[in-house]
Amino acid sequence: MINGQLPFAFLPGYPQRAELSYRSVGVEQIYLALPPGHPMGANAVAAYDGVPYLDVSTLINVPFILQSQHQKIAHMQSAIFRHFNFYPDIVYETNNWDTIYTFISVGIGAGFLPEILRLMPMRFRSPEFYRIAGIDTTRIYAVAYLPQ
């Protein structure tokens, strides 16, 4: 957009670039995801909508697969770990949500996944999704464009 090749783009609303204008178009929940049948899921607390809550700080010895630090979601990942005074054992970082989904599905570790992947299971073995207790993990989606 900045170099004039795109008129607009849909992307997470934060962080923002000063030279672009943003209009919110939706809100997305980010979930903690564990491999199917993971024993730490037994610590979850039931919720009204069927997606239980889990305290991230209980996952001290669980490896994590995360988005790379230059991805916009990295700010939220860091905020979650800071909130729980938790230093994760990061075994893999990637730029791809599908990689994280697959790695979690096959038992490599835990991670954070967007709501769209919870609503559309992609594989025979899907991760188990949990709301994160004690912190807001919603993020705004926006359309960004160069102001006229």
mmCIF file of C-alpha atoms in Angstrom:
data_model
loop_
_atom_site.group_PDB
_atom_site.id
_atom_site.type_symbol
_atom_site.label_atom_id
_atom_site.label_comp_id
_atom_site.label_asym_id
_atom_site.label_seq_id
_atom_site.Cartn_x
_atom_site.Cartn_y
_atom_site.Cartn_z
ATOM 1 C CA MET A 1 0.000 0.000 0.000
ATOM 2 C CA ILE A 2 2.707 2.435 0.958
ATOM 3 C CA ASN A 3 4.455 2.063 -2.404
ATOM 4 C CA GLY A 4 1.110 2.363 -4.227
ATOM 5 C CA GLN A 5 0.776 -1.232 -5.425
ATOM 6 C CA LEU A 6 -2.317 -2.023 -3.302
ATOM 7 C CA PRO A 7 -5.287 0.287 -2.711
ATOM 8 C CA PHE A 8 -6.122 -1.355 0.647
ATOM 9 C CA ALA A 9 -5.484 -4.422 2.797
ATOM 10 C CA PHE A 10 -7.270 -6.330 5.554
ATOM 11 C CA LEU A 11 -5.018 -6.939 8.531
ATOM 12 C CA PRO A 12 -4.811 -6.867 12.315
ATOM 13 C CA GLY A 13 -5.555 -3.355 13.556
ATOM 14 C CA TYR A 14 -2.525 -3.099 15.848
ATOM 15 C CA PRO A 15 0.220 -2.143 15.802
ATOM 16 C CA GLN A 16 -0.493 0.570 13.259
ATOM 17 C CA ARG A 17 1.707 2.466 10.829
ATOM 18 C CA ALA A 18 1.397 6.253 11.037
ATOM 19 C CA GLU A 19 1.217 6.750 7.254
ATOM 20 C CA LEU A 20 -1.913 4.571 6.878
ATOM 21 C CA SER A 21 -5.533 5.105 7.868
ATOM 22 C CA TYR A 22 -7.448 2.254 9.530
ATOM 23 C CA ARG A 23 -11.128 1.349 9.842
ATOM 24 C CA SER A 24 -12.157 -1.509 12.111
ATOM 25 C CA VAL A 25 -14.116 -4.277 10.416
ATOM 26 C CA GLY A 26 -14.241 -6.987 13.077
ATOM 27 C CA VAL A 27 -12.944 -8.522 16.263
ATOM 28 C CA GLU A 28 -11.203 -11.864 16.538
ATOM 29 C CA GLN A 29 -10.502 -14.009 19.593
ATOM 30 C CA ILE A 30 -7.067 -15.600 20.000
ATOM 31 C CA TYR A 31 -7.129 -18.959 21.800
ATOM 32 C CA LEU A 32 -4.624 -21.132 23.567
ATOM 33 C CA ALA A 33 -4.421 -24.461 21.742
ATOM 34 C CA LEU A 34 -3.185 -27.782 23.111
ATOM 35 C CA PRO A 35 -2.685 -31.130 21.400
ATOM 36 C CA PRO A 36 -5.759 -33.397 21.465
ATOM 37 C CA GLY A 37 -6.050 -35.174 24.817
ATOM 38 C CA HIS A 38 -3.229 -33.210 26.441
ATOM 39 C CA PRO A 39 -3.291 -33.798 30.237
ATOM 40 C CA MET A 40 -3.081 -30.048 31.018
ATOM 41 C CA GLY A 41 -6.542 -29.671 29.519
ATOM 42 C CA ALA A 42 -7.845 -31.264 32.738
ATOM 43 C CA ASN A 43 -7.041 -27.949 34.492
ATOM 44 C CA ALA A 44 -9.539 -26.063 32.330
ATOM 45 C CA VAL A 45 -12.578 -24.339 33.802
ATOM 46 C CA ALA A 46 -15.904 -24.735 32.003
ATOM 47 C CA ALA A 47 -17.411 -21.698 30.280
ATOM 48 C CA TYR A 48 -20.929 -20.768 29.244
ATOM 49 C CA ASP A 49 -20.222 -21.108 25.512
ATOM 50 C CA GLY A 50 -18.473 -24.484 25.646
ATOM 51 C CA VAL A 51 -14.927 -23.123 25.202
ATOM 52 C CA PRO A 52 -13.246 -23.626 28.595
ATOM 53 C CA TYR A 53 -10.741 -21.284 30.222
ATOM 54 C CA LEU A 54 -7.172 -22.305 30.976
ATOM 55 C CA ASP A 55 -4.503 -20.503 32.984
ATOM 56 C CA VAL A 56 -1.394 -20.224 30.786
ATOM 57 C CA SER A 57 0.886 -20.283 33.828
ATOM 58 C CA THR A 58 -0.006 -23.960 34.386
ATOM 59 C CA LEU A 59 1.874 -24.846 31.183
ATOM 60 C CA ILE A 60 5.362 -24.403 32.645
ATOM 61 C CA ASN A 61 6.860 -27.580 31.150
ATOM 62 C CA VAL A 62 4.946 -27.516 27.875
ATOM 63 C CA PRO A 63 6.850 -26.547 24.692
ATOM 64 C CA PHE A 64 5.378 -23.724 22.601
ATOM 65 C CA ILE A 65 5.098 -23.175 18.859
ATOM 66 C CA LEU A 66 4.621 -19.461 18.209
ATOM 67 C CA GLN A 67 4.354 -16.886 15.472
ATOM 68 C CA SER A 68 7.681 -15.219 14.646
ATOM 69 C CA GLN A 69 8.582 -12.047 16.503
ATOM 70 C CA HIS A 70 8.074 -9.814 13.449
ATOM 71 C CA GLN A 71 4.423 -10.890 13.093
ATOM 72 C CA LYS A 72 1.759 -8.565 14.523
ATOM 73 C CA ILE A 73 0.474 -11.270 16.877
ATOM 74 C CA ALA A 74 3.893 -11.351 18.590
ATOM 75 C CA HIS A 75 2.859 -8.328 20.682
ATOM 76 C CA MET A 76 -0.084 -10.269 22.084
ATOM 77 C CA GLN A 77 1.981 -13.426 22.641
ATOM 78 C CA SER A 78 4.504 -11.416 24.673
ATOM 79 C CA ALA A 79 1.751 -9.640 26.628
ATOM 80 C CA ILE A 80 0.173 -12.975 27.579
ATOM 81 C CA PHE A 81 3.446 -14.375 28.883
ATOM 82 C CA ARG A 82 4.263 -11.119 30.742
ATOM 83 C CA HIS A 83 0.790 -11.090 32.305
ATOM 84 C CA PHE A 84 1.357 -14.553 33.748
ATOM 85 C CA ASN A 85 5.031 -13.886 34.589
ATOM 86 C CA PHE A 86 5.794 -16.883 32.415
ATOM 87 C CA TYR A 87 8.794 -17.668 30.218
ATOM 88 C CA PRO A 88 7.788 -20.232 27.589
ATOM 89 C CA ASP A 89 9.936 -23.000 26.213
ATOM 90 C CA ILE A 90 9.718 -21.970 22.546
ATOM 91 C CA VAL A 91 10.637 -24.916 20.340
ATOM 92 C CA TYR A 92 9.629 -23.409 16.997
ATOM 93 C CA GLU A 93 8.656 -20.052 15.490
ATOM 94 C CA THR A 94 6.963 -19.629 12.126
ATOM 95 C CA ASN A 95 5.088 -17.098 10.002
ATOM 96 C CA ASN A 96 2.328 -19.566 9.209
ATOM 97 C CA TRP A 97 -0.842 -20.312 11.222
ATOM 98 C CA ASP A 98 -1.286 -23.675 9.466
ATOM 99 C CA THR A 99 2.163 -24.802 10.631
ATOM 100 C CA ILE A 100 1.313 -23.948 14.234
ATOM 101 C CA TYR A 101 -2.066 -25.710 13.898
ATOM 102 C CA THR A 102 -0.438 -28.849 12.465
ATOM 103 C CA PHE A 103 2.400 -28.961 15.005
ATOM 104 C CA ILE A 104 -0.083 -28.638 17.877
ATOM 105 C CA SER A 105 -2.385 -31.250 16.322
ATOM 106 C CA VAL A 106 0.383 -33.846 16.230
ATOM 107 C CA GLY A 107 1.509 -33.179 19.801
ATOM 108 C CA ILE A 108 4.660 -31.080 19.385
ATOM 109 C CA GLY A 109 3.486 -28.400 21.808
ATOM 110 C CA ALA A 110 1.027 -25.648 22.649
ATOM 111 C CA GLY A 111 0.438 -22.336 20.922
ATOM 112 C CA PHE A 112 -1.971 -19.540 20.168
ATOM 113 C CA LEU A 113 -4.407 -19.750 17.268
ATOM 114 C CA PRO A 114 -7.041 -17.379 15.857
ATOM 115 C CA GLU A 115 -10.750 -17.988 16.141
ATOM 116 C CA ILE A 116 -11.152 -18.786 12.442
ATOM 117 C CA LEU A 117 -9.086 -21.952 12.902
ATOM 118 C CA ARG A 118 -11.218 -23.056 15.845
ATOM 119 C CA LEU A 119 -14.360 -22.629 13.775
ATOM 120 C CA MET A 120 -13.021 -24.497 10.743
ATOM 121 C CA PRO A 121 -11.161 -27.652 11.822
ATOM 122 C CA MET A 122 -8.758 -28.577 9.046
ATOM 123 C CA ARG A 123 -7.513 -32.018 9.939
ATOM 124 C CA PHE A 124 -8.691 -35.301 11.382
ATOM 125 C CA ARG A 125 -6.947 -34.439 14.670
ATOM 126 C CA SER A 126 -7.674 -30.859 15.672
ATOM 127 C CA PRO A 127 -6.092 -29.000 18.581
ATOM 128 C CA GLU A 128 -8.186 -28.393 21.662
ATOM 129 C CA PHE A 129 -8.973 -24.701 22.091
ATOM 130 C CA TYR A 130 -9.131 -22.760 25.363
ATOM 131 C CA ARG A 131 -9.906 -19.207 26.305
ATOM 132 C CA ILE A 132 -7.057 -17.629 28.221
ATOM 133 C CA ALA A 133 -8.119 -16.779 31.759
ATOM 134 C CA GLY A 134 -7.329 -13.352 33.172
ATOM 135 C CA ILE A 135 -6.415 -11.381 30.044
ATOM 136 C CA ASP A 136 -8.220 -9.985 27.011
ATOM 137 C CA THR A 137 -7.078 -11.861 23.908
ATOM 138 C CA THR A 138 -9.303 -10.231 21.347
ATOM 139 C CA ARG A 139 -7.769 -8.335 18.481
ATOM 140 C CA ILE A 140 -9.280 -5.922 16.030
ATOM 141 C CA TYR A 141 -9.209 -6.534 12.312
ATOM 142 C CA ALA A 142 -9.162 -3.502 10.066
ATOM 143 C CA VAL A 143 -8.991 -2.316 6.513
ATOM 144 C CA ALA A 144 -5.919 -0.153 6.041
ATOM 145 C CA TYR A 145 -5.414 2.351 3.225
ATOM 146 C CA LEU A 146 -3.435 5.456 2.283
ATOM 147 C CA PRO A 147 -5.362 8.607 3.195
ATOM 148 C CA GLN A 148 -6.369 10.816 0.264
#
